[in-house]
One Martini backbone bead per residue (centre of mass of N, CA, C, O) as a GRO file, in nm:
protein
  196
    1MET     BB    1  -1.924   2.437   2.995
    2ASN     BB    2  -2.161   2.198   2.991
    3ILE     BB    3  -2.087   1.864   2.880
    4PRO     BB    4  -2.268   1.633   2.796
    5ARG     BB    5  -2.337   1.269   2.903
    6THR     BB    6  -2.244   0.931   2.837
    7ARG     BB    7  -2.113   0.688   2.997
    8GLY     BB    8  -1.819   0.904   2.991
    9SER     BB    9  -1.899   1.033   2.735
   10VAL     BB   10  -1.896   1.226   2.444
   11ARG     BB   11  -2.110   1.375   2.289
   12VAL     BB   12  -2.115   1.394   1.919
   13GLY     BB   13  -2.281   1.713   1.918
   14ARG     BB   14  -2.069   1.853   1.939
   15GLU     BB   15  -1.863   2.089   1.879
   16ARG     BB   16  -1.687   2.175   1.596
   17PRO     BB   17  -1.377   2.215   1.483
   18HIS     BB   18  -1.179   2.464   1.318
   19ASN     BB   19  -0.950   2.476   1.002
   20ASP     BB   20  -0.756   2.717   0.922
   21LYS     BB   21  -0.571   2.597   0.680
   22LEU     BB   22  -0.817   2.622   0.511
   23PRO     BB   23  -0.968   2.746   0.237
   24ALA     BB   24  -1.174   2.958   0.137
   25GLY     BB   25  -1.462   2.819   0.007
   26ASP     BB   26  -1.569   2.622  -0.202
   27TRP     BB   27  -1.690   2.290  -0.227
   28ALA     BB   28  -1.631   1.933  -0.359
   29LEU     BB   29  -1.722   1.636  -0.397
   30GLY     BB   30  -1.441   1.508  -0.468
   31ILE     BB   31  -1.288   1.472  -0.784
   32GLU     BB   32  -1.276   1.779  -1.005
   33ASN     BB   33  -0.952   1.740  -1.101
   34PRO     BB   34  -0.856   1.602  -1.390
   35GLU     BB   35  -0.544   1.538  -1.319
   36ILE     BB   36  -0.583   1.415  -1.026
   37ALA     BB   37  -0.786   1.193  -1.117
   38ALA     BB   38  -0.605   1.052  -1.324
   39LEU     BB   39  -0.364   0.983  -1.112
   40VAL     BB   40  -0.536   0.814  -0.928
   41GLY     BB   41  -0.611   0.614  -1.145
   42GLN     BB   42  -0.335   0.519  -1.236
   43PHE     BB   43  -0.252   0.403  -0.958
   44VAL     BB   44  -0.478   0.212  -0.910
   45ALA     BB   45  -0.437   0.049  -1.148
   46ALA     BB   46  -0.116  -0.038  -1.172
   47ILE     BB   47  -0.126  -0.220  -0.895
   48VAL     BB   48  -0.234  -0.466  -1.021
   49HIS     BB   49   0.004  -0.535  -1.207
   50VAL     BB   50   0.216  -0.560  -1.007
   51GLU     BB   51   0.081  -0.791  -0.828
   52GLU     BB   52   0.124  -1.010  -1.092
   53HIS     BB   53   0.451  -1.006  -1.036
   54LEU     BB   54   0.428  -1.097  -0.755
   55ALA     BB   55   0.323  -1.362  -0.791
   56ILE     BB   56   0.608  -1.459  -0.913
   57PHE     BB   57   0.756  -1.382  -0.686
   58TYR     BB   58   0.623  -1.581  -0.489
   59GLY     BB   59   0.704  -1.845  -0.675
   60ARG     BB   60   0.995  -1.836  -0.604
   61LEU     BB   61   0.944  -1.854  -0.282
   62ILE     BB   62   0.816  -2.135  -0.319
   63LEU     BB   63   0.974  -2.290  -0.559
   64LEU     BB   64   0.870  -2.222  -0.823
   65PRO     BB   65   0.874  -2.266  -1.150
   66SER     BB   66   0.889  -2.076  -1.443
   67ARG     BB   67   0.616  -2.262  -1.541
   68SER     BB   68   0.466  -2.192  -1.264
   69ASP     BB   69   0.292  -1.904  -1.279
   70ASP     BB   70  -0.003  -1.982  -1.256
   71VAL     BB   71  -0.010  -2.104  -0.987
   72ALA     BB   72   0.095  -1.840  -0.817
   73ARG     BB   73  -0.121  -1.702  -0.861
   74GLN     BB   74  -0.325  -1.824  -0.775
   75ALA     BB   75  -0.192  -1.819  -0.442
   76PHE     BB   76  -0.195  -1.505  -0.423
   77ARG     BB   77  -0.488  -1.460  -0.490
   78SER     BB   78  -0.628  -1.649  -0.261
   79MET     BB   79  -0.505  -1.355  -0.098
   80ARG     BB   80  -0.707  -1.096  -0.036
   81MET     BB   81  -0.503  -0.971   0.151
   82ALA     BB   82  -0.235  -0.806   0.166
   83GLU     BB   83  -0.124  -0.852   0.433
   84SER     BB   84  -0.107  -1.174   0.362
   85LYS     BB   85   0.089  -1.150   0.143
   86ILE     BB   86   0.317  -1.009   0.329
   87GLN     BB   87   0.324  -1.230   0.547
   88ALA     BB   88   0.394  -1.467   0.337
   89MET     BB   89   0.656  -1.371   0.209
   90ARG     BB   90   0.812  -1.332   0.479
   91ALA     BB   91   0.789  -1.632   0.613
   92VAL     BB   92   0.938  -1.746   0.330
   93LEU     BB   93   1.202  -1.579   0.355
   94GLN     BB   94   1.275  -1.579   0.695
   95ASN     BB   95   1.186  -1.897   0.736
   96SER     BB   96   1.407  -2.014   0.521
   97HIS     BB   97   1.706  -2.184   0.444
   98VAL     BB   98   1.688  -2.126   0.124
   99HIS     BB   99   1.709  -1.789   0.170
  100ALA     BB  100   1.961  -1.715   0.322
  101GLU     BB  101   2.111  -1.577   0.032
  102LYS     BB  102   1.952  -1.371  -0.037
  103PRO     BB  103   1.895  -1.070  -0.150
  104ALA     BB  104   1.781  -0.762  -0.020
  105ILE     BB  105   1.576  -0.719  -0.271
  106PHE     BB  106   1.361  -0.908  -0.138
  107ASP     BB  107   1.279  -0.730   0.072
  108GLU     BB  108   1.245  -0.456  -0.044
  109VAL     BB  109   0.959  -0.573  -0.188
  110ILE     BB  110   0.833  -0.586   0.029
  111ASP     BB  111   0.848  -0.312   0.187
  112ARG     BB  112   0.724  -0.141  -0.107
  113TYR     BB  113   0.465  -0.303  -0.120
  114GLU     BB  114   0.343  -0.199   0.187
  115LYS     BB  115   0.376   0.120   0.111
  116ILE     BB  116   0.194   0.107  -0.149
  117ASN     BB  117  -0.047  -0.010  -0.048
  118ALA     BB  118  -0.086   0.239   0.168
  119LYS     BB  119  -0.162   0.441  -0.065
  120ARG     BB  120  -0.392   0.270  -0.195
  121ASN     BB  121  -0.573   0.298   0.062
  122GLU     BB  122  -0.581   0.580   0.121
  123TYR     BB  123  -0.713   0.664  -0.178
  124ALA     BB  124  -0.953   0.464  -0.193
  125HIS     BB  125  -1.064   0.531   0.122
  126ALA     BB  126  -1.110   0.832   0.058
  127LEU     BB  127  -1.204   1.169   0.121
  128TRP     BB  128  -1.288   1.368  -0.138
  129TYR     BB  129  -1.199   1.721  -0.217
  130THR     BB  130  -1.283   2.036  -0.392
  131HIS     BB  131  -1.182   2.318  -0.438
  132GLU     BB  132  -1.252   2.607  -0.625
  133SER     BB  133  -0.929   2.625  -0.743
  134GLY     BB  134  -0.846   2.302  -0.773
  135ARG     BB  135  -0.778   2.160  -0.513
  136VAL     BB  136  -0.691   1.875  -0.346
  137PHE     BB  137  -0.848   1.673  -0.097
  138LYS     BB  138  -0.795   1.431   0.182
  139THR     BB  139  -0.943   1.178   0.414
  140LYS     BB  140  -0.962   0.978   0.670
  141VAL     BB  141  -1.136   0.721   0.761
  142THR     BB  142  -1.351   0.703   1.032
  143THR     BB  143  -1.492   0.591   1.394
  144ASP     BB  144  -1.460   0.911   1.461
  145ALA     BB  145  -1.701   1.151   1.499
  146LEU     BB  146  -1.509   1.365   1.650
  147ARG     BB  147  -1.325   1.363   1.364
  148PHE     BB  148  -1.357   1.556   1.193
  149ASP     BB  149  -1.273   1.602   0.864
  150GLU     BB  150  -1.190   1.904   0.849
  151MET     BB  151  -0.915   1.837   1.037
  152ASN     BB  152  -0.779   1.599   0.818
  153ARG     BB  153  -0.708   1.740   0.572
  154GLN     BB  154  -0.521   1.713   0.294
  155GLU     BB  155  -0.308   1.808   0.012
  156VAL     BB  156  -0.307   1.672  -0.340
  157THR     BB  157  -0.082   1.647  -0.573
  158GLN     BB  158   0.088   1.606  -0.842
  159ASN     BB  159   0.406   1.567  -0.734
  160GLN     BB  160   0.288   1.316  -0.538
  161LEU     BB  161   0.166   1.136  -0.769
  162GLY     BB  162   0.431   1.159  -0.952
  163GLN     BB  163   0.575   0.961  -0.695
  164ASP     BB  164   0.416   0.731  -0.667
  165LEU     BB  165   0.467   0.637  -0.961
  166ARG     BB  166   0.737   0.604  -0.944
  167ASN     BB  167   0.743   0.398  -0.700
  168LEU     BB  168   0.601   0.182  -0.887
  169ALA     BB  169   0.806   0.146  -1.103
  170ALA     BB  170   1.035   0.070  -0.907
  171LEU     BB  171   0.880  -0.190  -0.799
  172SER     BB  172   0.866  -0.344  -1.057
  173ALA     BB  173   1.177  -0.350  -1.136
  174LYS     BB  174   1.262  -0.514  -0.857
  175ILE     BB  175   1.082  -0.747  -0.911
  176GLN     BB  176   1.234  -0.843  -1.181
  177GLU     BB  177   1.487  -0.878  -1.061
  178ALA     BB  178   1.426  -1.115  -0.858
  179ILE     BB  179   1.305  -1.287  -1.062
  180ALA     BB  180   1.619  -1.296  -1.214
  181TRP     BB  181   1.741  -1.421  -0.996
  182GLU     BB  182   2.024  -1.643  -0.932
  183ASP     BB  183   2.123  -1.907  -0.765
  184PRO     BB  184   2.446  -2.025  -0.741
  185ARG     BB  185   2.317  -2.247  -0.508
  186PRO     BB  186   2.110  -2.451  -0.544
  187ILE     BB  187   1.821  -2.585  -0.347
  188ALA     BB  188   1.648  -2.833  -0.306
  189HIS     BB  189   1.351  -2.926  -0.225
  190GLY     BB  190   1.372  -3.000   0.122
  191LYS     BB  191   1.624  -2.896   0.188
  192ARG     BB  192   1.949  -2.839   0.363
  193ARG     BB  193   2.215  -2.611   0.436
  194ILE     BB  194   2.501  -2.745   0.561
  195GLN     BB  195   2.774  -2.603   0.765
  196TRP     BB  196   3.103  -2.767   0.937
   0.00000   0.00000   0.00000
C-alpha cells in the first residue's frame, strides 16, 4: 500500500487503528455514570481545599509566622501554575540552610502534592466517554492527531476514584502534620546554623 506523504511525514487522513480491548456497543461523550461523575467532581473540588492548606505549609517554608497565613495565601496563590508552586516549595526546602533539619514529611508533602496534581490534571483535561454498560473511560488529550483517542482509552472505576480521594485525605493530614511541626532549635530569619 502506498501511503501519501507530505514533506516526509504521514498524512493525518490515514486509516486509524482499532482498539479491540474496548467493549463493543454504543458510547456517549462525557461521564454519564452518576456515581463516577460524583467522585470525579468530589476529587476536583477537594484539591482546591488541600491547596488552601498547602498555602499555609508554604508560609512555614518561607518562615512566615503563623499569624501571617493570609500573606502566605496571597504569595502562594500568585503562582498560577502548580508546577511553579512545586518548584518554589522544593527550592526553598532543599536550598535553604534553615531547613536542613526539617523531617522527611516536608519532602513527602511536596512529592504527594505533585502526584495528586498530576491526577487532577489527568481528570480535568481528559476526554471522557461512557459505554452503554455504564463503564467510564478517559483519554488523555494529545496534539498528535494520529494517536486516535480510542486507542488510548482507559477505564476509570469507582475503586480507583475512591483511592484517589483517600490519597487526597492522606495528603491533607500530612500537610497538617508538617504545619504543626516545631523546630526544636529554630533559626532566626536570615541566620545560618554553623557547627565547628
